[in-house]
PDB file of C-alpha atoms in Angstrom:
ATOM      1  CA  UNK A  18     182.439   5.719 106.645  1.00 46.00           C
ATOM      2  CA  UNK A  19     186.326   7.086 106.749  1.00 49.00           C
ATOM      3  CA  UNK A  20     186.837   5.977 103.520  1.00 46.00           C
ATOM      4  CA  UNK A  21     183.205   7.460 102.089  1.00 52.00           C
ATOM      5  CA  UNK A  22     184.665  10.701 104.080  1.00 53.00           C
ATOM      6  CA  UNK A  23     188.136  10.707 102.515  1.00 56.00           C
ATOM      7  CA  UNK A  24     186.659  10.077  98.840  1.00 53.00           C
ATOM      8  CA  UNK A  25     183.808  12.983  99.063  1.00 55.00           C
ATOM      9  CA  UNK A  26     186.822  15.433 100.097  1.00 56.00           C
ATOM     10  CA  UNK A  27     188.801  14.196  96.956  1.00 55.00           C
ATOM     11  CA  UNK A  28     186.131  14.386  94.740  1.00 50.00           C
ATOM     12  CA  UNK A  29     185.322  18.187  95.943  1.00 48.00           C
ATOM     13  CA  UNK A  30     189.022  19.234  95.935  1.00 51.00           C
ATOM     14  CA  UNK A  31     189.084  17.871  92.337  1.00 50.00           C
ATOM     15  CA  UNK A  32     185.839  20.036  91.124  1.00 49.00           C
ATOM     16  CA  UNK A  33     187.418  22.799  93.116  1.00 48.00           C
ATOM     17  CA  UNK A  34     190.351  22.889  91.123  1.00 47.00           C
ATOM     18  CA  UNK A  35     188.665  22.294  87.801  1.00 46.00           C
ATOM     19  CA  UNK A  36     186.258  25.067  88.327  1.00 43.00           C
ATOM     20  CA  UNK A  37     189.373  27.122  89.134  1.00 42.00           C
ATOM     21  CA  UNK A  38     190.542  26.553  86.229  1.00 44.00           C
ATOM     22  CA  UNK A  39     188.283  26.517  83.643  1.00 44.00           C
ATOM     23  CA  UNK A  40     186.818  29.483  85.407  1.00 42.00           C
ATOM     24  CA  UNK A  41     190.170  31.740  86.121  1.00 40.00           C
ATOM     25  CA  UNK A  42     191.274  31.445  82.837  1.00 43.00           C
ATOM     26  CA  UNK A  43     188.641  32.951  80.998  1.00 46.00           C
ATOM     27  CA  UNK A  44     188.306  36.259  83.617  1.00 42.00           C
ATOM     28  CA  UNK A  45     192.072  36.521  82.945  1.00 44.00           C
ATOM     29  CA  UNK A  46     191.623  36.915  79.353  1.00 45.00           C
ATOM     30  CA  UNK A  47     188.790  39.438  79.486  1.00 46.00           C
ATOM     31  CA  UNK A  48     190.343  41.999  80.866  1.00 62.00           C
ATOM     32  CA  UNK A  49     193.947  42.041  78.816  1.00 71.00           C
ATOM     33  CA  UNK A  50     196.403  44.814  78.600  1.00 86.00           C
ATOM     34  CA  UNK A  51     195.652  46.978  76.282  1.00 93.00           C
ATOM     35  CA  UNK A  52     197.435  50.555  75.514  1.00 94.00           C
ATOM     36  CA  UNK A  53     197.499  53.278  72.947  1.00 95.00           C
ATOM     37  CA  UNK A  54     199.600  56.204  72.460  1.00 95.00           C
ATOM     38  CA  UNK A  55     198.541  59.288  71.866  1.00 94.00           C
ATOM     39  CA  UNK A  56     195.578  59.105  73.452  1.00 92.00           C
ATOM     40  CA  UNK A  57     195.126  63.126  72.615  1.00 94.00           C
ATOM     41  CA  UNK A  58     196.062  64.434  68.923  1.00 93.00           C
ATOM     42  CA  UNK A  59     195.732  68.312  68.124  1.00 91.00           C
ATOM     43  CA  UNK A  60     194.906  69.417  64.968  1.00 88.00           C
ATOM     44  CA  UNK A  61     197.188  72.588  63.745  1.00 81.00           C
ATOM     45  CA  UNK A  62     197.906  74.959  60.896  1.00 78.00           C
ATOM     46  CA  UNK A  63     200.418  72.279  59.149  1.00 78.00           C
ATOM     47  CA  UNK A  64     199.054  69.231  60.473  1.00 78.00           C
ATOM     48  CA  UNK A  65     199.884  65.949  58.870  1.00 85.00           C
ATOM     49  CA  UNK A  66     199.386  62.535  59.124  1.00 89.00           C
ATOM     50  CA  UNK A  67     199.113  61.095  62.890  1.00 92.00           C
ATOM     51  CA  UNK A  68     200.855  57.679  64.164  1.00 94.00           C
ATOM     52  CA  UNK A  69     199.183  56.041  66.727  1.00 96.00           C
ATOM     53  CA  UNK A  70     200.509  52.955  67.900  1.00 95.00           C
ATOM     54  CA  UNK A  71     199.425  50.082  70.162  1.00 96.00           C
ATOM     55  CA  UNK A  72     200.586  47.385  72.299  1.00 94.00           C
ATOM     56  CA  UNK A  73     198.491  44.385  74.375  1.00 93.00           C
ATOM     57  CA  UNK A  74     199.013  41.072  75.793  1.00 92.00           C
ATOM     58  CA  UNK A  75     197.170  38.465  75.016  1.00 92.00           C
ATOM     59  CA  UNK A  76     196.707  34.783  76.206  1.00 91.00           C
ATOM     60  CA  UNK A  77     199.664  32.581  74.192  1.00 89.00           C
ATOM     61  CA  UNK A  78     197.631  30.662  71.469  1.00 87.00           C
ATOM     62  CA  UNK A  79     195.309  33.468  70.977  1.00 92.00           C
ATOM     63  CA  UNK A  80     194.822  36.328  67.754  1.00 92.00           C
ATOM     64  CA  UNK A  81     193.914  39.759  68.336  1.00 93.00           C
ATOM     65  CA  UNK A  82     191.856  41.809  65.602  1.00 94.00           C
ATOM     66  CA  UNK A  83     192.475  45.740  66.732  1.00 96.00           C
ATOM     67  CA  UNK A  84     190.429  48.208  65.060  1.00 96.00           C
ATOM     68  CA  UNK A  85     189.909  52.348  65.437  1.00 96.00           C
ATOM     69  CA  UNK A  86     186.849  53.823  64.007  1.00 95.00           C
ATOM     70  CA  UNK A  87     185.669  57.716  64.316  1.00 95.00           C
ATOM     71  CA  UNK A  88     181.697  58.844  65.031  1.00 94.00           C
ATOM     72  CA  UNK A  89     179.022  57.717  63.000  1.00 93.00           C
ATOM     73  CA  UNK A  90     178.308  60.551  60.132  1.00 90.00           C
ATOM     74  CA  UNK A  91     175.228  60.830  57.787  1.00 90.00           C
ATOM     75  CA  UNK A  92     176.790  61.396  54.478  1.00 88.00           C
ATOM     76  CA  UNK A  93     175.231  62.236  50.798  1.00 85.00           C
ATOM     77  CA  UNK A  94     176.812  59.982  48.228  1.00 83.00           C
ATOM     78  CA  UNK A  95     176.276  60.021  44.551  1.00 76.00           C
ATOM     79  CA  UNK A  96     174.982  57.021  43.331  1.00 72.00           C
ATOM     80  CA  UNK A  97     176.646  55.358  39.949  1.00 69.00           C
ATOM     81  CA  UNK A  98     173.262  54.291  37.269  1.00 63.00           C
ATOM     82  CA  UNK A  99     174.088  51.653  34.812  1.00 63.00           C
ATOM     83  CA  UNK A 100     171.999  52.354  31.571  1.00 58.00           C
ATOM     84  CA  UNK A 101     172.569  49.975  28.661  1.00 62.00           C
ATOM     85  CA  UNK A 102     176.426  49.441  28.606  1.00 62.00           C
ATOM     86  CA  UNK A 103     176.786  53.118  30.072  1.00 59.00           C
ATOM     87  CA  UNK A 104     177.393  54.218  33.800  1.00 59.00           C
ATOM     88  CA  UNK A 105     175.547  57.120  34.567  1.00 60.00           C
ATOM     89  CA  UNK A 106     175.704  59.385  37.744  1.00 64.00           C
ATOM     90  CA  UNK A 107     172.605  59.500  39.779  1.00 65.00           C
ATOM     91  CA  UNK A 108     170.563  60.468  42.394  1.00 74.00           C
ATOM     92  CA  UNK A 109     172.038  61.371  45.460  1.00 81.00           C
ATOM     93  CA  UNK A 110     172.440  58.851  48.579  1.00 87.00           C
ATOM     94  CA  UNK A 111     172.028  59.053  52.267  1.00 91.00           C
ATOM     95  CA  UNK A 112     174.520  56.920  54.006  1.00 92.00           C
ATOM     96  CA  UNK A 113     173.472  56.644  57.780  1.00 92.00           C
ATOM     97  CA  UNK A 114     175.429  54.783  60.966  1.00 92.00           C
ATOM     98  CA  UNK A 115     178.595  54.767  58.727  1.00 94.00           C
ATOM     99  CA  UNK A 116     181.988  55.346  60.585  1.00 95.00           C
ATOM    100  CA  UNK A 117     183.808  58.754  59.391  1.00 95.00           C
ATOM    101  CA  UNK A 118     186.965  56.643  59.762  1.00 96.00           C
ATOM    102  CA  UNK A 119     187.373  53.397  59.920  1.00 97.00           C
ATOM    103  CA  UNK A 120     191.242  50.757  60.340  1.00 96.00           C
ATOM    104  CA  UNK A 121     191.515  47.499  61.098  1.00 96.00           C
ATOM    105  CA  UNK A 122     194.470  44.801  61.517  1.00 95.00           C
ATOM    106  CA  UNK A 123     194.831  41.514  62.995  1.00 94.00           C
ATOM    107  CA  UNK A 124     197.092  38.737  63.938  1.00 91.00           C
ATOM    108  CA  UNK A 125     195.732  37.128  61.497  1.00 90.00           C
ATOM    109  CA  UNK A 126     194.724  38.920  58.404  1.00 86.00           C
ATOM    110  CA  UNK A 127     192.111  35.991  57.136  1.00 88.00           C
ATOM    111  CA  UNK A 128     189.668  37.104  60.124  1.00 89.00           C
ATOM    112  CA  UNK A 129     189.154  40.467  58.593  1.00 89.00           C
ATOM    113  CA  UNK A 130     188.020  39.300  55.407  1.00 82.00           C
ATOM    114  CA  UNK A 131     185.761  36.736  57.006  1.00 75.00           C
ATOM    115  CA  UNK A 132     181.833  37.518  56.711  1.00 72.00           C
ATOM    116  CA  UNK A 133     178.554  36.329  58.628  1.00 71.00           C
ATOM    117  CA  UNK A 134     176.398  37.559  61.016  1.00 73.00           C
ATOM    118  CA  UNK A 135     178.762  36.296  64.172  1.00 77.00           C
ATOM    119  CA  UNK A 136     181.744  38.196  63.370  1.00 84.00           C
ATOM    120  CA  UNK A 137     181.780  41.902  64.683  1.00 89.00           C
ATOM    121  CA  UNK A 138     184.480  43.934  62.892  1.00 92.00           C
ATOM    122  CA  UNK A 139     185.647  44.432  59.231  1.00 91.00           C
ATOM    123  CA  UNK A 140     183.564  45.380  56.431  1.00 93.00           C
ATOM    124  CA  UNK A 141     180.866  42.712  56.496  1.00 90.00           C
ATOM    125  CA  UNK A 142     179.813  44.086  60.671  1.00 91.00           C
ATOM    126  CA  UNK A 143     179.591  47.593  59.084  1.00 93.00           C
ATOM    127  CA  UNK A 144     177.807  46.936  56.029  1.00 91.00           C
ATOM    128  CA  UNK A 145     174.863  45.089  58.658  1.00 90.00           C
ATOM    129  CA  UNK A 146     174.451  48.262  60.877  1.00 90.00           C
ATOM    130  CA  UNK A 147     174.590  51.434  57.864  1.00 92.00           C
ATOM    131  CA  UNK A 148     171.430  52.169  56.031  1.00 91.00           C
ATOM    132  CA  UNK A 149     171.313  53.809  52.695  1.00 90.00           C
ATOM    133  CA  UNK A 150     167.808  56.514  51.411  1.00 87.00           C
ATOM    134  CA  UNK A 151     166.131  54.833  48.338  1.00 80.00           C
ATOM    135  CA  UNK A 152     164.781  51.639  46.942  1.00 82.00           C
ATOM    136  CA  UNK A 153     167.945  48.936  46.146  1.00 83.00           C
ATOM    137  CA  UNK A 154     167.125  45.413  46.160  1.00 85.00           C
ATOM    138  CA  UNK A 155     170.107  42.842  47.596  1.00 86.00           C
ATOM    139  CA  UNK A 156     172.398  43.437  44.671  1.00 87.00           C
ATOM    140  CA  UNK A 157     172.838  47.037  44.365  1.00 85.00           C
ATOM    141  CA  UNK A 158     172.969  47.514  47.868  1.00 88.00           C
ATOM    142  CA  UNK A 159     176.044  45.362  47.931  1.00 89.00           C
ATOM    143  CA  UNK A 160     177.517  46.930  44.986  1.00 87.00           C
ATOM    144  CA  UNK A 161     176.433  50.379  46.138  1.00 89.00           C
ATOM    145  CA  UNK A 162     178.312  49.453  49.451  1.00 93.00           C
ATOM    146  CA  UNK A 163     181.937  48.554  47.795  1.00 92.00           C
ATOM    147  CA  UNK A 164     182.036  51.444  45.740  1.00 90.00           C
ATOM    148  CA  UNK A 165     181.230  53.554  49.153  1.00 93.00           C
ATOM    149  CA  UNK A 166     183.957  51.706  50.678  1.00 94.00           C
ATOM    150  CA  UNK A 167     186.624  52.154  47.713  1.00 93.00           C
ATOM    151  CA  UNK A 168     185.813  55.959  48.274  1.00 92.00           C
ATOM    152  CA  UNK A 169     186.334  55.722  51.907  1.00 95.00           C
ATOM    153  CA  UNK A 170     189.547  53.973  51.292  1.00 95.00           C
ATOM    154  CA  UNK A 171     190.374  56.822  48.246  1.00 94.00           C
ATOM    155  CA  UNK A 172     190.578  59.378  50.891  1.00 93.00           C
ATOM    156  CA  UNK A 173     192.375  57.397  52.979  1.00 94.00           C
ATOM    157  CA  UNK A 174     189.755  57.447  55.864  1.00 95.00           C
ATOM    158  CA  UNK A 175     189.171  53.616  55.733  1.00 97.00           C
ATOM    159  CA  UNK A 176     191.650  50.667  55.733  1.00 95.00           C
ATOM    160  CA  UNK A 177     191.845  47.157  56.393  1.00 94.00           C
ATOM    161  CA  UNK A 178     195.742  46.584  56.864  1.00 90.00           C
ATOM    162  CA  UNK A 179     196.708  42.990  54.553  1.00 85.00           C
ATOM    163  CA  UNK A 180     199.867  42.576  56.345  1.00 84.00           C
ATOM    164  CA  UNK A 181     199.467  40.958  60.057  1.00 83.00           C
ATOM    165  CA  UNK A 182     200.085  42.357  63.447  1.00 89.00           C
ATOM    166  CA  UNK A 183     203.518  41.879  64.864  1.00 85.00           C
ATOM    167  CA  UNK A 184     203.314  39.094  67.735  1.00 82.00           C
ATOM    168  CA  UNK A 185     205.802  37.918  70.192  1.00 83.00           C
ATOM    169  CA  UNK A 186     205.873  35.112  72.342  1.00 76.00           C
ATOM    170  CA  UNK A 187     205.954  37.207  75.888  1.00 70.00           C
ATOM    171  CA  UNK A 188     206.068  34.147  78.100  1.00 74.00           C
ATOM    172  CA  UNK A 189     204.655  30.522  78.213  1.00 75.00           C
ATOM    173  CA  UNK A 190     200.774  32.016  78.860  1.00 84.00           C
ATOM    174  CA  UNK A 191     201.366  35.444  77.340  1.00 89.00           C
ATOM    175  CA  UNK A 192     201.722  36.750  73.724  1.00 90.00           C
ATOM    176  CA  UNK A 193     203.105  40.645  73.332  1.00 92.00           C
ATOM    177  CA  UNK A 194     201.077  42.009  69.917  1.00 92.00           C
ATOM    178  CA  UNK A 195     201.560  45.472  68.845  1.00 91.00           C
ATOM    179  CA  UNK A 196     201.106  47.796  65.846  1.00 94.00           C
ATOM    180  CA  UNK A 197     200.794  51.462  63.850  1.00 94.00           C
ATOM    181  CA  UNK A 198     197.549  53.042  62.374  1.00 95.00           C
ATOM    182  CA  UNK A 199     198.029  56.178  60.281  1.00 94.00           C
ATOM    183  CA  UNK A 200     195.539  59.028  60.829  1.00 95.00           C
ATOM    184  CA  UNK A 201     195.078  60.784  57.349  1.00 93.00           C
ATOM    185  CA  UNK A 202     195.985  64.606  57.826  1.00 90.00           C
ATOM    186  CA  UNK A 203     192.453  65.450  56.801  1.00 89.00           C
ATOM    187  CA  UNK A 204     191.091  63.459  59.512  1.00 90.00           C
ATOM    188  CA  UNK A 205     188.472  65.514  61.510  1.00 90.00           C
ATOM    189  CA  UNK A 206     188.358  66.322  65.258  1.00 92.00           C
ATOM    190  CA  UNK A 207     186.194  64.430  67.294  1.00 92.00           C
ATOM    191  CA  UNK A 208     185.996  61.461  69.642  1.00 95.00           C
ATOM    192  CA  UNK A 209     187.527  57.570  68.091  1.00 97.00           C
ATOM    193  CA  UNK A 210     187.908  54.525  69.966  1.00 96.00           C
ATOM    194  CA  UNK A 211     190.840  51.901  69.877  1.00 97.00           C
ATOM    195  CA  UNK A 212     189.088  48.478  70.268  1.00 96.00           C
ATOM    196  CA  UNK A 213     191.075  45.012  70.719  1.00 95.00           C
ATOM    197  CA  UNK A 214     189.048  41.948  70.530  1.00 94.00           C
ATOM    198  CA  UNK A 215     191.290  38.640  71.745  1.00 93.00           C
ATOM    199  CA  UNK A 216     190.151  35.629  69.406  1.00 92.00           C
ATOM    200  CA  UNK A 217     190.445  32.048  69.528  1.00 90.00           C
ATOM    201  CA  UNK A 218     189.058  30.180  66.893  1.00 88.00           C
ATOM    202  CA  UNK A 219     187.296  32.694  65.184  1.00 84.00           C
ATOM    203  CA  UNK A 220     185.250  33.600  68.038  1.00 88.00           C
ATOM    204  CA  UNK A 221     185.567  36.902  69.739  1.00 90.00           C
ATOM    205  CA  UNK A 222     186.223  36.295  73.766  1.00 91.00           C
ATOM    206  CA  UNK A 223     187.191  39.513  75.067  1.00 91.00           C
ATOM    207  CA  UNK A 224     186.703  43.156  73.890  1.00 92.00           C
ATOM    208  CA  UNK A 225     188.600  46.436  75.344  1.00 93.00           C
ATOM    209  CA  UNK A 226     188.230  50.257  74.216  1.00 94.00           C
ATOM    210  CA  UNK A 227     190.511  53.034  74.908  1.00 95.00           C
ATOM    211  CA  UNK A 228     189.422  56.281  73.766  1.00 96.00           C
ATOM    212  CA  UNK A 229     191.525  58.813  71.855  1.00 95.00           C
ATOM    213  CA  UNK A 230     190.696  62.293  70.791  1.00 95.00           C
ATOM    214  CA  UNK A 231     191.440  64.629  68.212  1.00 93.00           C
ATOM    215  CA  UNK A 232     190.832  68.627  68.955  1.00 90.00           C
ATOM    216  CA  UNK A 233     191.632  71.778  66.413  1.00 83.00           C
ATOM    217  CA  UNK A 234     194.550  74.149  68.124  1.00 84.00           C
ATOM    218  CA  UNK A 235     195.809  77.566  66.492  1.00 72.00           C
ATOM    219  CA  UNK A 236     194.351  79.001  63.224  1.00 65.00           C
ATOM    220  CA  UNK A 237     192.371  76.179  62.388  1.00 61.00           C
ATOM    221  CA  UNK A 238     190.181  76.299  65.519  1.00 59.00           C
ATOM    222  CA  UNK A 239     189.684  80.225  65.597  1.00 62.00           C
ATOM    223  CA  UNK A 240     188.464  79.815  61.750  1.00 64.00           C
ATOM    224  CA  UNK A 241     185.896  77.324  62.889  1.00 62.00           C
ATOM    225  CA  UNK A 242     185.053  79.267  66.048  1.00 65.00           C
ATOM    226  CA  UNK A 243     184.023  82.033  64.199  1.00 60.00           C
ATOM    227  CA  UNK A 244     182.906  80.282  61.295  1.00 63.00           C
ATOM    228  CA  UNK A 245     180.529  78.358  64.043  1.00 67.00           C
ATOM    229  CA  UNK A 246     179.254  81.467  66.552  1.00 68.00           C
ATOM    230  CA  UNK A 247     180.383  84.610  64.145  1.00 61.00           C
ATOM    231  CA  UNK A 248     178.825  83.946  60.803  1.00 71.00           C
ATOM    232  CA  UNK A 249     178.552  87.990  59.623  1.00 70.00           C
ATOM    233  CA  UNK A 250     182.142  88.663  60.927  1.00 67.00           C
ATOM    234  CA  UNK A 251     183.354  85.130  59.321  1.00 65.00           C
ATOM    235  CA  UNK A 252     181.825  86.282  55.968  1.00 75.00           C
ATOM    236  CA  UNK A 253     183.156  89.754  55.899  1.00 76.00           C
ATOM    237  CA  UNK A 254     186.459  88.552  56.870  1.00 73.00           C
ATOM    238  CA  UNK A 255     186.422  86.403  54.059  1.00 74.00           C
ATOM    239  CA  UNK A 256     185.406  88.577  51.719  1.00 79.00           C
ATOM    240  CA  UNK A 257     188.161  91.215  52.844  1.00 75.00           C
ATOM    241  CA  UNK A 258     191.105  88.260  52.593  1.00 79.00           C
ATOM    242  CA  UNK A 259     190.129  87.332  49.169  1.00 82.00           C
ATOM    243  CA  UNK A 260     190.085  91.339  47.625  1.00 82.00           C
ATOM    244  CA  UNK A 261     193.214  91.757  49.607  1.00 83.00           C
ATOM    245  CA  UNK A 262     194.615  88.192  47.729  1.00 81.00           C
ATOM    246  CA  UNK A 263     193.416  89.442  44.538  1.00 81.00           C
ATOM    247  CA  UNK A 264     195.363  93.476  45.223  1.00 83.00           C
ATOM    248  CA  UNK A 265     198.182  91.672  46.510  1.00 81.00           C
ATOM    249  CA  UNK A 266     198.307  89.369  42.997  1.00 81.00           C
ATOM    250  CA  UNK A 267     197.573  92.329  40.908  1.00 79.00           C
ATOM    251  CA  UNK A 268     200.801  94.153  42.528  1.00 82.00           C
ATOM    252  CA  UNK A 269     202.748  91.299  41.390  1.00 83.00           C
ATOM    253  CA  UNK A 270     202.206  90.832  38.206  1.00 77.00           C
ATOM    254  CA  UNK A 271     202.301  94.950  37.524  1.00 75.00           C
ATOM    255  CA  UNK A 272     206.013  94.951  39.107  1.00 75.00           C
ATOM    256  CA  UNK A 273     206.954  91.932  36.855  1.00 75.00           C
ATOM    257  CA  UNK A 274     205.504  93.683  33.915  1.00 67.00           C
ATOM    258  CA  UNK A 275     203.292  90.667  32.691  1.00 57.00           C
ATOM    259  CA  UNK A 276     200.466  92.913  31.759  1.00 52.00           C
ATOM    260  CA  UNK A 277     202.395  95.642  29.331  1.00 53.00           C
ATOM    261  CA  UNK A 278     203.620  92.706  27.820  1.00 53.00           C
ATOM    262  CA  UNK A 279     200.348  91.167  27.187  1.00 54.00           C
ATOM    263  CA  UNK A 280     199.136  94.872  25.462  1.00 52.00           C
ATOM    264  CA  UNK A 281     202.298  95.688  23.463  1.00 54.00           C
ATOM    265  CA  UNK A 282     201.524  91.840  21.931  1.00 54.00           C
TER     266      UNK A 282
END
């Protein structure tokens, strides 16, 4: 009976500890450091293009994919025809559940150009979740979705980064990653999220947001403030500035004399 005693508590110490860790592990690596800075961007008169940088720690071994992406934004696109051996513009295209802006790097640059209905960033996730207006069977709708992509990425509102994250061994069970997205100057304001998703083998295992936003300050945000509640005054104003421009232009060229020389000729 001792001895049946004595093995029962060594066989529950031993499931004890192998529940512990199998089971610590994995709660550890769900909820990983994860920080961006600035979390607050302002938008201004002679606004230009916005750093924001990252750092996390991950579990040693691991690969991180980090990604920032704006609101969703129903856009009209104009949609390339092919007739004969001619491309043709056109009818227009409604683009819903697209991001306004979308970045993405990784530890490992292969996992961004990976496809299939598991993986959850990169182009292939957001080409399942957008919908485009019209009839397009399998084909165009692919096509139609690079060339929406390569205009994205024209503008320099979407990115997938080719060169990999920087990562550091931190200490035998942590890994230090870190990098730099670069906000476009014409990037809107609104609301984006920072998302880090810790990999291993492909698969995703853990997933953390931070949100950052971006707000217009000075000039910019009194022209859209009274663009937005002050639509008569907005208009008028405009209309003032640009005879004013055109008085102001006109005085210019009379003092430099451009115009006499234009008659005497």
């Amino acid at each position: 009976m001792k001895l049946a005693g004595r093995a029962m508590r060594q066989l529950f110490i031993l499931c004890t500890g192998c529940w512990f860790a199998g089971g610590f592990f994995p709660v550890w690596a769900a909820t990983p450091s994860f920080t961006v800075k600035p979390d607050f961007i302002r938008i201004g008169a002679f606004h230009e293009a916005t750093k924001v940088t990252f750092q996390a720690e991950i579990p040693h071994g691991f690969d991180a994919v980090v990604e920032i992406q704006g609101e969703d934004v129903e856009e009209d696109v104009m949609r390339r025809v092919r007739h004969w051996d001619m491309w043709m513009n056109g009818e227009d295209t409604l683009v819903k559940g697209a991001p306004y802006l979308y970045m993405a790097s990784s530890s490992d640059p292969e996992l961004l150009s990976g496809s299939g209905p598991e993986i959850p960033w990169g182009y292939s996730a957001m080409e399942r979740r957008i919908s485009f207006s019209g009839r397009m069977n399998s084909r165009e709708r692919e096509g139609f979705f690079k060339d929406f992509c390569l205009l994205k990425e024209k503008r320099r509102l979407y990115h997938i980064q080719k060169e990999a994250l920087e990562l550091l061994d931190f200490s035998l069970k942590k890994d230090l990653v870190w990098g730099v997205f670069k906000l476009p100057a014409n990037m809107m304001p609104g609301s984006y999220d920072v998302t880090l998703s810790v990999v291993r083998d492909g698969q995703m295992i853990s997933r953390k947001a931070v949100p950052i936003r971006a707000v217009m300050v000075g000039i910019p945000s009194l022209i859209d403030s009274l663009a937005e509640k002050h639509s008569l005054l907005y208009g008028c104003t405009s209309v003032f500035i640009a005879l004013l421009a055109g008085l102001f232009v006109g005085l210019i060229f009379e003092r430099l004399g451009i115009g006499k020389r234009r008659e005497s000729h």
